CSV table of C-alpha atoms in Angstrom, one decimal:
chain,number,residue,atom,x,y,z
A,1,UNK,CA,16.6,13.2,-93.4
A,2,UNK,CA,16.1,15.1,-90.0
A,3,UNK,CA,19.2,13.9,-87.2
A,4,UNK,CA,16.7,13.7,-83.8
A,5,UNK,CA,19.7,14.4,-82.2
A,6,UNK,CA,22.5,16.8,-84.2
A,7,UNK,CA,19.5,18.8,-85.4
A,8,UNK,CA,18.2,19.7,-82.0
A,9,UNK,CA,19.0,22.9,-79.7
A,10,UNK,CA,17.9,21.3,-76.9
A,11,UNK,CA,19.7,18.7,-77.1
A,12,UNK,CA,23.0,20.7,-78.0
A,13,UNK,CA,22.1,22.5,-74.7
A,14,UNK,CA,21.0,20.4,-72.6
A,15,UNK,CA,24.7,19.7,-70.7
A,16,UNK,CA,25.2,23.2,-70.2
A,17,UNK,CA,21.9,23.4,-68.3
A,18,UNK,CA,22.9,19.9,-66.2
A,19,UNK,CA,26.3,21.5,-64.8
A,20,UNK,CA,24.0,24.6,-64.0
A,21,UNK,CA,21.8,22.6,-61.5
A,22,UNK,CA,24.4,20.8,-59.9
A,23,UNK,CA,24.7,21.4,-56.3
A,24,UNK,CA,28.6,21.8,-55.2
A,25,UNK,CA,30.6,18.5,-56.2
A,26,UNK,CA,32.0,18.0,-52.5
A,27,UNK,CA,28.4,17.2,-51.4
A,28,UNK,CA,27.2,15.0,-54.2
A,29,UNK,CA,25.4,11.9,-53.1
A,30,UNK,CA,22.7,9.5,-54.5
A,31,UNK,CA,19.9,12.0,-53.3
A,32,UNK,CA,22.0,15.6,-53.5
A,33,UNK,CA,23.1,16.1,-56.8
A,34,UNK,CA,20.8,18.1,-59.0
A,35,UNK,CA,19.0,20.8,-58.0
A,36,UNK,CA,15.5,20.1,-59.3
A,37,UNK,CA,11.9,21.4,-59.9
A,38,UNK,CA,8.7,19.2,-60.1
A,39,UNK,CA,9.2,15.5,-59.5
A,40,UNK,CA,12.3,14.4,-58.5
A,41,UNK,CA,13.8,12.6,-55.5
A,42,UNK,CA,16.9,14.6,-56.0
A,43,UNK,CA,19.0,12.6,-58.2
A,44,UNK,CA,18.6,12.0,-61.7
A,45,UNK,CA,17.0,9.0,-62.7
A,46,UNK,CA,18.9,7.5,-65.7
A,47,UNK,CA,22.6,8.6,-64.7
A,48,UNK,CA,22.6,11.2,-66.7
A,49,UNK,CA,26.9,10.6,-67.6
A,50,UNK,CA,25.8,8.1,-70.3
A,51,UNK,CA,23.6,11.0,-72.1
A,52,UNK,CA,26.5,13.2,-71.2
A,53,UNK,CA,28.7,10.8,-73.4
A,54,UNK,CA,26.6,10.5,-76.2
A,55,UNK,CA,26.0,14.2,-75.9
A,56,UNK,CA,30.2,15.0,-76.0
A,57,UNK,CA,30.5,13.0,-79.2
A,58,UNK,CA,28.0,14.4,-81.1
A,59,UNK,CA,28.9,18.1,-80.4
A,60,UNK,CA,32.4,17.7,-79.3
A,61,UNK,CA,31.6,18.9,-76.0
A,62,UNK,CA,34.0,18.8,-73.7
A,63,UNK,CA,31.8,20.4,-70.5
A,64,UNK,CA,29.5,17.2,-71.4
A,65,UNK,CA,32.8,15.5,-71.2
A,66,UNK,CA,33.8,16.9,-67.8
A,67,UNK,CA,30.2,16.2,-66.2
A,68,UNK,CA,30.0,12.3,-67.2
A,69,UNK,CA,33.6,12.0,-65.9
A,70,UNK,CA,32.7,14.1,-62.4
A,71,UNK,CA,29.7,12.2,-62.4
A,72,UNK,CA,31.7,8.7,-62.9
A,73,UNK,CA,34.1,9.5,-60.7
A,74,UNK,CA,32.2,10.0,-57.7
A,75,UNK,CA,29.9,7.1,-58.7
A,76,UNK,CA,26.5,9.3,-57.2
A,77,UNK,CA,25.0,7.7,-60.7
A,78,UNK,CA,26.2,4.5,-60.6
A,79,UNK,CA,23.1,2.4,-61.1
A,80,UNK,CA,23.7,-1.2,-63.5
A,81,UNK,CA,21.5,0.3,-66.6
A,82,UNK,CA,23.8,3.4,-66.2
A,83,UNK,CA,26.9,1.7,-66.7
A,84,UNK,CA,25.4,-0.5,-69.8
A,85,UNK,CA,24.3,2.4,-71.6
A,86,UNK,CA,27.9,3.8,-71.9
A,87,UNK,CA,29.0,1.0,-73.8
A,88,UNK,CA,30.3,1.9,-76.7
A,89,UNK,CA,29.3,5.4,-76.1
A,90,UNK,CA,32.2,7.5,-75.0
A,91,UNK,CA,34.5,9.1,-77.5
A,92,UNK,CA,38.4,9.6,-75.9
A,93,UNK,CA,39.5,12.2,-78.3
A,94,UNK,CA,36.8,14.9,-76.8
A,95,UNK,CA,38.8,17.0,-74.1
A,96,UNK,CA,37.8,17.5,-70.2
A,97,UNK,CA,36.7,21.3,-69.9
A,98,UNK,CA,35.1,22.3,-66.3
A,99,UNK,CA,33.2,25.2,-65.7
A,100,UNK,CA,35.2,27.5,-63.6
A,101,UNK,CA,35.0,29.9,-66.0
A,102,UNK,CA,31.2,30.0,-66.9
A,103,UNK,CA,28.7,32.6,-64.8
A,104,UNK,CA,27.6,31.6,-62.0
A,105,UNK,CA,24.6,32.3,-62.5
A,106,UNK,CA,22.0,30.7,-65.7
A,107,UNK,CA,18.4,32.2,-66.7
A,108,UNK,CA,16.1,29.5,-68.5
A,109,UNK,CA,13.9,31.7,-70.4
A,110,UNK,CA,11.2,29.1,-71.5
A,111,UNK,CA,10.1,28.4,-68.2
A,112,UNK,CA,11.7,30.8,-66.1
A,113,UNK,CA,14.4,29.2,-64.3
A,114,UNK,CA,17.0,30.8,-62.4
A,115,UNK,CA,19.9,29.1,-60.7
A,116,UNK,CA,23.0,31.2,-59.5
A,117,UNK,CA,25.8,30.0,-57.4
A,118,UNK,CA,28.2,31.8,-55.2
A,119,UNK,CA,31.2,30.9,-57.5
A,120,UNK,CA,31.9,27.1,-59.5
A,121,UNK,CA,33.8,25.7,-56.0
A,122,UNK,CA,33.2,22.1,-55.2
A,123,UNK,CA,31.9,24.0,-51.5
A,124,UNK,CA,29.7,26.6,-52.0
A,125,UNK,CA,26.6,28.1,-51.9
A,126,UNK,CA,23.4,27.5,-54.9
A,127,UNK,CA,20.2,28.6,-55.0
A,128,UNK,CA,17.2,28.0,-57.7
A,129,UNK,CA,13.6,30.0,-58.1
A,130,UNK,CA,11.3,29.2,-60.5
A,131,UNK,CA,8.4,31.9,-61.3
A,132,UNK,CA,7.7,30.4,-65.1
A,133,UNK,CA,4.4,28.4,-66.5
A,134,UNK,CA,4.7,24.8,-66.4
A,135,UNK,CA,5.1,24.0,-69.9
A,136,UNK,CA,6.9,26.7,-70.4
A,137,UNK,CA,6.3,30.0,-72.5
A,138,UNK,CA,6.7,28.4,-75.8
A,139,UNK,CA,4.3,25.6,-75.2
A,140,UNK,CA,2.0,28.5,-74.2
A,141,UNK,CA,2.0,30.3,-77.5
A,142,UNK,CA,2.0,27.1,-79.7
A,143,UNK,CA,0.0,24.7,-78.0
A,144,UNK,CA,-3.8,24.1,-76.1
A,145,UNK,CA,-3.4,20.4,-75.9
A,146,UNK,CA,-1.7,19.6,-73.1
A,147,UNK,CA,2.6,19.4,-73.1
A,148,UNK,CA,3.7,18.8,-69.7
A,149,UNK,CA,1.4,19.2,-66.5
A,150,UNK,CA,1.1,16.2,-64.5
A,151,UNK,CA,5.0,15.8,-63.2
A,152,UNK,CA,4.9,19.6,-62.7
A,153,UNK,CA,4.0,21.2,-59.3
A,154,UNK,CA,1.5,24.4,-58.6
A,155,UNK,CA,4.9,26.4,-57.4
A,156,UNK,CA,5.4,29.3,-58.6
A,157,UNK,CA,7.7,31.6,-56.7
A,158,UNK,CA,9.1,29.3,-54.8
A,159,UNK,CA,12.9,29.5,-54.3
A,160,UNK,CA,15.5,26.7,-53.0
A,161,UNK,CA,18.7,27.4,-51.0
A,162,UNK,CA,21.6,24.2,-51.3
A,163,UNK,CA,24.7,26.0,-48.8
A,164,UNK,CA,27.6,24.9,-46.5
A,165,UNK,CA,26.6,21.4,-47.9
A,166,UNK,CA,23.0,20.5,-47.2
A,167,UNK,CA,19.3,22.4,-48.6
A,168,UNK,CA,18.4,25.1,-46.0
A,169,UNK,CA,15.9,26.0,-48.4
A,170,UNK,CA,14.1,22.7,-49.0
A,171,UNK,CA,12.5,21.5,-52.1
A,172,UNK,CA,9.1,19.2,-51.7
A,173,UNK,CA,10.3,16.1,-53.5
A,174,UNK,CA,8.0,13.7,-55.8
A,175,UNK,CA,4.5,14.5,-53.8
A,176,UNK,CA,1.4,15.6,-54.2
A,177,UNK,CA,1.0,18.9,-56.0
A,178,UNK,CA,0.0,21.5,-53.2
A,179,UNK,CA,1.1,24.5,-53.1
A,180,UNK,CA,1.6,24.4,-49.1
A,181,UNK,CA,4.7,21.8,-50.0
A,182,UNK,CA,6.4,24.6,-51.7
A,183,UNK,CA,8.6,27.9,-50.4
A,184,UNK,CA,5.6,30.3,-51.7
A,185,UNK,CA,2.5,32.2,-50.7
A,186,UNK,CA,-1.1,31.0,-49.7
A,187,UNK,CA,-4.0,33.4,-49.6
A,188,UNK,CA,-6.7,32.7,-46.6
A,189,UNK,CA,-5.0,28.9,-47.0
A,190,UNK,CA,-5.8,28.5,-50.5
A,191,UNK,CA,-2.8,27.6,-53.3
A,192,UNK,CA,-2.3,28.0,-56.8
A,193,UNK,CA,-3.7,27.3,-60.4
A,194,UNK,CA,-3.7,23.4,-60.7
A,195,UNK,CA,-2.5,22.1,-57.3
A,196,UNK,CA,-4.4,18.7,-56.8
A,197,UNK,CA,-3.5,15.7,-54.7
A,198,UNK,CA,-2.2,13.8,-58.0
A,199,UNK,CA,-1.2,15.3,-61.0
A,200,UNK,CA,-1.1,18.9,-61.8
A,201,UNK,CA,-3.7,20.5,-64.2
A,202,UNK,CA,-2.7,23.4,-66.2
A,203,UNK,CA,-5.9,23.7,-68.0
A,204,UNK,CA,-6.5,26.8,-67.3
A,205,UNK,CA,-3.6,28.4,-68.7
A,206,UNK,CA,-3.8,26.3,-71.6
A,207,UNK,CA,-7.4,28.1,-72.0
A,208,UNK,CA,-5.4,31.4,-72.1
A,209,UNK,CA,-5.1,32.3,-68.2
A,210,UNK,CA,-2.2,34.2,-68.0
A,211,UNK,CA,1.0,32.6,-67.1
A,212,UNK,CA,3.8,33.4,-64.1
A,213,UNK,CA,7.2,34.9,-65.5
A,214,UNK,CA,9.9,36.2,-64.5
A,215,UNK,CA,9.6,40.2,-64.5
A,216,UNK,CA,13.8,40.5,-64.3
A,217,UNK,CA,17.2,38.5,-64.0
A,218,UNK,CA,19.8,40.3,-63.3
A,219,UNK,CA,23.2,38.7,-62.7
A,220,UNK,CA,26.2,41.0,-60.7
A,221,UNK,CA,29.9,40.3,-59.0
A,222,UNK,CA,28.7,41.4,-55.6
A,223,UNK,CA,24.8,40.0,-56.0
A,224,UNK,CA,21.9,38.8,-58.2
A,225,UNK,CA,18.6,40.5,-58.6
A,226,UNK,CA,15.2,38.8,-59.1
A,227,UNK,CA,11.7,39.9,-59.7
A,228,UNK,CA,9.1,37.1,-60.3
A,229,UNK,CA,5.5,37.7,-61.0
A,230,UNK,CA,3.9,34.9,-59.6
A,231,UNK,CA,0.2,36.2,-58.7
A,232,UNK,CA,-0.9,35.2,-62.4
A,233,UNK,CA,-0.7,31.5,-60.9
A,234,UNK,CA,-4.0,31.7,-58.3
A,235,UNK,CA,-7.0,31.4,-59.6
A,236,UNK,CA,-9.5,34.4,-60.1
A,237,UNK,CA,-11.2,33.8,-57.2
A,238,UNK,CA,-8.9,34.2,-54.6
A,239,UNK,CA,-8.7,37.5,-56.1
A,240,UNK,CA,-4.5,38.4,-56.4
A,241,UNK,CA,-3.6,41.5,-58.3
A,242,UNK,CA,-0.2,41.8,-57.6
A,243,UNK,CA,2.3,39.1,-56.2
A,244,UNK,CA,6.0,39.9,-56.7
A,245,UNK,CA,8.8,38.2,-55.4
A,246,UNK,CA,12.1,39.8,-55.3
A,247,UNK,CA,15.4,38.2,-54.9
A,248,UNK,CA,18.5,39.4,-53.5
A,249,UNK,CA,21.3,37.0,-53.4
A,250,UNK,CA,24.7,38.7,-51.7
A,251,UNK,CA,27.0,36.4,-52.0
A,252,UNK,CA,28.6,34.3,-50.4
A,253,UNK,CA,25.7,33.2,-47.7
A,254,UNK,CA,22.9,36.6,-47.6
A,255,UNK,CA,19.1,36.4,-49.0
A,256,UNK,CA,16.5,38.7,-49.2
A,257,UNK,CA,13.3,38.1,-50.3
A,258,UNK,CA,10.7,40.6,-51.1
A,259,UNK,CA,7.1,40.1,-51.1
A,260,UNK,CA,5.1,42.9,-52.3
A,261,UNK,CA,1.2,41.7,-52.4
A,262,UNK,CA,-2.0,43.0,-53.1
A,263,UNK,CA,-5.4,41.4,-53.2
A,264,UNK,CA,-9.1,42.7,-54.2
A,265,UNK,CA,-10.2,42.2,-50.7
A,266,UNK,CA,-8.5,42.1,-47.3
A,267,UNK,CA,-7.4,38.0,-46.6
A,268,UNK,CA,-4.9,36.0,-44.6
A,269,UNK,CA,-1.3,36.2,-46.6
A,270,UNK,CA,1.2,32.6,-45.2
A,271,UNK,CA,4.4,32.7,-46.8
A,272,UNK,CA,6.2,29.2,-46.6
A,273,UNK,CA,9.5,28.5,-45.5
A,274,UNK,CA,10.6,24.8,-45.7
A,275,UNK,CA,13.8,24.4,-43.9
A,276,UNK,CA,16.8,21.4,-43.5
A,277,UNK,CA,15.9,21.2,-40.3
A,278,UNK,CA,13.9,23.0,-37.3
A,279,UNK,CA,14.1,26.7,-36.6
A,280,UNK,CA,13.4,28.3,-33.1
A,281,UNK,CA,11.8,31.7,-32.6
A,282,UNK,CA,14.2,34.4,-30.9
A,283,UNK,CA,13.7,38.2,-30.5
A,284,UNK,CA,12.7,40.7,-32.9
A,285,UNK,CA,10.8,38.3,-35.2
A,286,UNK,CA,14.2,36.2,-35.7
A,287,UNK,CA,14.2,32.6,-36.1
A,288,UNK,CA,17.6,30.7,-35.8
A,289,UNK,CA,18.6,26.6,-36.2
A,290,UNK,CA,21.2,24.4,-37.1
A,291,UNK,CA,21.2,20.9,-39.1
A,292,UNK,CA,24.3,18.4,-39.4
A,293,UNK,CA,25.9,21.2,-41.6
A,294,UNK,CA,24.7,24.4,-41.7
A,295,UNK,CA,23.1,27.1,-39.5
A,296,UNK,CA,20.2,29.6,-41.2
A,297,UNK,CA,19.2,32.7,-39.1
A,298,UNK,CA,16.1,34.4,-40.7
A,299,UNK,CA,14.0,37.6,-40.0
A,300,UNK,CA,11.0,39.1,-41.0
A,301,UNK,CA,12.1,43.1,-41.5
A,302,UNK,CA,8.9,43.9,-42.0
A,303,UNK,CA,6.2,43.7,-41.3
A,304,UNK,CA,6.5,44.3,-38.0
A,305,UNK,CA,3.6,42.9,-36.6
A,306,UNK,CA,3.7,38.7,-37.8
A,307,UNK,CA,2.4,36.0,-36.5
A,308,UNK,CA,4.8,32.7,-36.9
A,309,UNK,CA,4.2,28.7,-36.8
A,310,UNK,CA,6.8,26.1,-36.5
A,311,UNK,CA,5.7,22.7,-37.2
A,312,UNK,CA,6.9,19.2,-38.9
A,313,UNK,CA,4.6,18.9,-42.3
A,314,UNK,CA,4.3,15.3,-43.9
A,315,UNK,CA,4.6,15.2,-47.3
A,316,UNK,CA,2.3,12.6,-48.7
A,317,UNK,CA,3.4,10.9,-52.7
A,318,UNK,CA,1.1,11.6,-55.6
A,319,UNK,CA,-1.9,9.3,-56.5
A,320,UNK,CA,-2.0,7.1,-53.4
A,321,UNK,CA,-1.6,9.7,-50.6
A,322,UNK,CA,1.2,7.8,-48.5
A,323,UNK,CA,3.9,9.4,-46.3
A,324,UNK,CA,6.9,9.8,-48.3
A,325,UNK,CA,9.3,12.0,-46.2
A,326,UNK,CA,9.2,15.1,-43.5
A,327,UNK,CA,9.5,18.6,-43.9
A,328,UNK,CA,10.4,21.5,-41.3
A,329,UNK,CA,8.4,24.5,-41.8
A,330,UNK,CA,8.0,28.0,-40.7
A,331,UNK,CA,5.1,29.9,-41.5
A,332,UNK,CA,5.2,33.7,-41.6
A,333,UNK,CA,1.6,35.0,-41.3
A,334,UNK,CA,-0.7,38.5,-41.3
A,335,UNK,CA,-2.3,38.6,-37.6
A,336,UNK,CA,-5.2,39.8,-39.6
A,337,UNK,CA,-6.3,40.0,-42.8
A,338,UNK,CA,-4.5,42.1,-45.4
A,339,UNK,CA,-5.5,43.6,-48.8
A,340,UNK,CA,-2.0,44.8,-49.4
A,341,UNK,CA,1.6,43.9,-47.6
A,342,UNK,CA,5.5,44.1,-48.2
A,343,UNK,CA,7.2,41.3,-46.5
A,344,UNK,CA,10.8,41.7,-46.4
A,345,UNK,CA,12.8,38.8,-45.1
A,346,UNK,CA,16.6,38.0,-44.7
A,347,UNK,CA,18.3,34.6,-44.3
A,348,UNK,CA,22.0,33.9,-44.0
A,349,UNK,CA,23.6,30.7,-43.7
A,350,UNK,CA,26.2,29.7,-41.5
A,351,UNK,CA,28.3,26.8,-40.0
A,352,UNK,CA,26.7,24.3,-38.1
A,353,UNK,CA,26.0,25.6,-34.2
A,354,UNK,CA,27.0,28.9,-35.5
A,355,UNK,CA,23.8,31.4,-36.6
A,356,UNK,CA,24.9,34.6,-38.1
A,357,UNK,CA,24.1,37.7,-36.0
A,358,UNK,CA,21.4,39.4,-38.0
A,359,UNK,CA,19.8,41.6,-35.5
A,360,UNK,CA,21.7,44.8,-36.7
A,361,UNK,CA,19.9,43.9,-40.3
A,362,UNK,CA,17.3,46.8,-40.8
A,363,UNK,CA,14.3,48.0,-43.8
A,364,UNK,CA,12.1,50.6,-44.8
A,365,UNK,CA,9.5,50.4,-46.5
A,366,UNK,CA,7.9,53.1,-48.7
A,367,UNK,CA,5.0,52.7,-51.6
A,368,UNK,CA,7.8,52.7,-53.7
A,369,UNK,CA,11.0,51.0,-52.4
A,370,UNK,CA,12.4,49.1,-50.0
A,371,UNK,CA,15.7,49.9,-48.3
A,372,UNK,CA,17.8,46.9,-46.8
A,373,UNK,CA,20.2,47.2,-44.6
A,374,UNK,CA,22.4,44.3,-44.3
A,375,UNK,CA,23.7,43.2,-41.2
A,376,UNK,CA,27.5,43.7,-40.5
A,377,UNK,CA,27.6,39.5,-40.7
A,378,UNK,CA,26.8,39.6,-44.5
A,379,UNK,CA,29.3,42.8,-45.2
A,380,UNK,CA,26.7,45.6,-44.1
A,381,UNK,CA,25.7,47.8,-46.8
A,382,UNK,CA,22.7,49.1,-47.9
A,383,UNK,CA,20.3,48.1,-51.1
A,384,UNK,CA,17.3,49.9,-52.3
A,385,UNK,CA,14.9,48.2,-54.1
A,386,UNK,CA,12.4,49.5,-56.3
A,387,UNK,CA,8.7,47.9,-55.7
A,388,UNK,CA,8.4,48.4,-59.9
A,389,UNK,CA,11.5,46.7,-60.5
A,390,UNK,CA,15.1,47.5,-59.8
A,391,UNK,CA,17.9,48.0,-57.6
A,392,UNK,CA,20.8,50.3,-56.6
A,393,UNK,CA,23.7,48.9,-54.3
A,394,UNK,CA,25.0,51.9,-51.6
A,395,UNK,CA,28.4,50.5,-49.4
């Protein structure tokens, strides 16, 4: 007597959360059209227009409706199984609804998903961060056998950027599940809870270790405000008391990301960077490059005293260690070690050949807050960010 499918909230939610991770339409390929955590070569595997269908008849959904028909249209899904699973699937009478009038922005509670957008155009800017437990919090509290794991990765914190039509921010792919793929921290080298060379492990937490979450997810006109605590993912012994990323979006094109660490003992802290394509040092701890697209201009605000490392990592598959694909990465590093920092970094996004000016960008740091001065390339303006948790915008 139970309907598997009419009887399920996860199911009845599950298009919603589809259009949410789509990268702008204009850019959609075969490889670029979800924006994805854990395994994933960027595209979804099994269409997904033909679940989409199914999905808009059962709950007369017309935003299911409008994703199978974008989907269909621009043929990025268009795989033979794909097409013989909508026969005799789609249902005429449900309506076409898109979703220019939804948030940009969409919190995933259960594992602590953010993805925000700068508005539902078919050409702009989206970025996702994850600081959530693998299984999520639910499978947490009701389960110690294991839910989920091995297609998960040992990422927490890390953050993507999808703008001016190609990932400046990169995600690692299907690979092996290091830490050191992902846009996170290391400590003296070392990664998180569960990283392995095949399939994650969250035994640990399923013992009761506690989980990553997201602290706060706040969604504005002018910007979005993130706090993850994502320290709970190491493991004891690299000894982490606090690691908590902050997220500024400004939209259209202006990041800032706040690092605010503290360890047991003084060790090296390497935040990860994996980029679309090869950054070159400047002045004043700037780093500037520019892919078939887009430009990204970053800096480190403070500290003021980094060290920096540009190199090409390879990215080797799960299970049989082969080379899959190449990453660009910039590592942003303590000259010595540290048993407490506040990195405070900026990136903006720009045309290709053009890097925004962000040398007039400015911070100051406090035990308390840090004050961020955008540069006049991203509107100027000043935010103040509370190291607890919190923010106040001053134009």
């Amino acid at each position: 007597g139970v309907d598997l499918l009419r009887d399920s909230t996860w199911w009845r939610a599950y298009p919603l959360a589809l259009i949410h991770h789509t990268l702008p339409r204009k850019h959609w390929t075969n490889t670029t059209t979800f924006m994805m955590f854990g395994d994933t070569d960027g595209h979804h595997w099994y269409g997904p227009d033909a679940v989409c269908r199914v999905l808009a008849a059962a709950f007369d959904d017309s935003r299911a409706q409008w994703l199978a028909e974008a989907l269909d249209e621009s043929e990025v899904c268009a795989t033979p199984q794909e097409r013989i699973l909508t026969l005799g699937v789609i249902d005429p009478d449900v309506p076409v609804t898109p979703p220019n009038d939804l948030p940009p922005f969409a919190h995933f509670t259960d594992h602590d998903i953010v993805i925000g957008r700068s508005d539902w155009s078919d050409d702009g800017s989206v970025y996702g961060f994850c600081c959530g437990p693998s299984m999520g919090h639910k499978g947490v509290r009701n389960y110690r056998n294991p839910v989920a794991g091995g297609h998960m990765h040992a990422f927490a914190g890390t953050f993507q950027i999808f703008s001016h039509g190609q990932f400046v921010i990169c995600p690692a792919g299907y690979t092996a599940k290091w830490t050191r793929y992902h846009n996170t921290l290391l400590v003296d080298g070392e990664g998180q809870i569960g990283e392995t060379n095949a399939w994650f492990e969250d035994l640990e937490f399923r013992r009761g270790h506690p989980t990553p979450r997201m602290l706060h997810a706040e969604h504005g006109g002018v910007y979005d405000y993130l706090v993850g605590d994502a320290g709970k993912a190491y493991p004891d012994a690299l000894g982490v008391r606090r690691f908590n990323r902050h997220l500024l979006y400004v939209r259209p094109d202006a990041w800032v990301i706040v690092d605010d660490i503290e360890l047991q003992r003084p060790a090296t802290l390497s935040l990860l960077f994996h980029t679309g394509f090869a950054l070159s040092a400047g002045e004043t701890n700037t780093f500037t490059g520019s892919g078939e697209r887009a430009s990204l201009a970053m800096r480190t605000l403070a500290p003021g005293d980094i060290a920096h490392r540009a190199e090409v990592q390879a990215m080797l598959y799960t299970t049989d260690g082969r080379h899959t694909h190449d990453l660009d990465l910039l590592t942003l590093e303590t000259k010595a070690p540290q048993q407490r920092a506040v990195f405070v970094t900026l990136l903006m996004v720009g045309d290709a050949g053009a890097p925004a000016d962000v040398s007039d960008a400015r911070a100051a740091v406090t035990d308390q807050t840090v004050a961020v001065t955008l540069p006049r390339a991203a509107g100027g303006g000043r935010y103040d960010i509370a190291l607890t948790g919190g923010i106040q915008q001053t134009r």
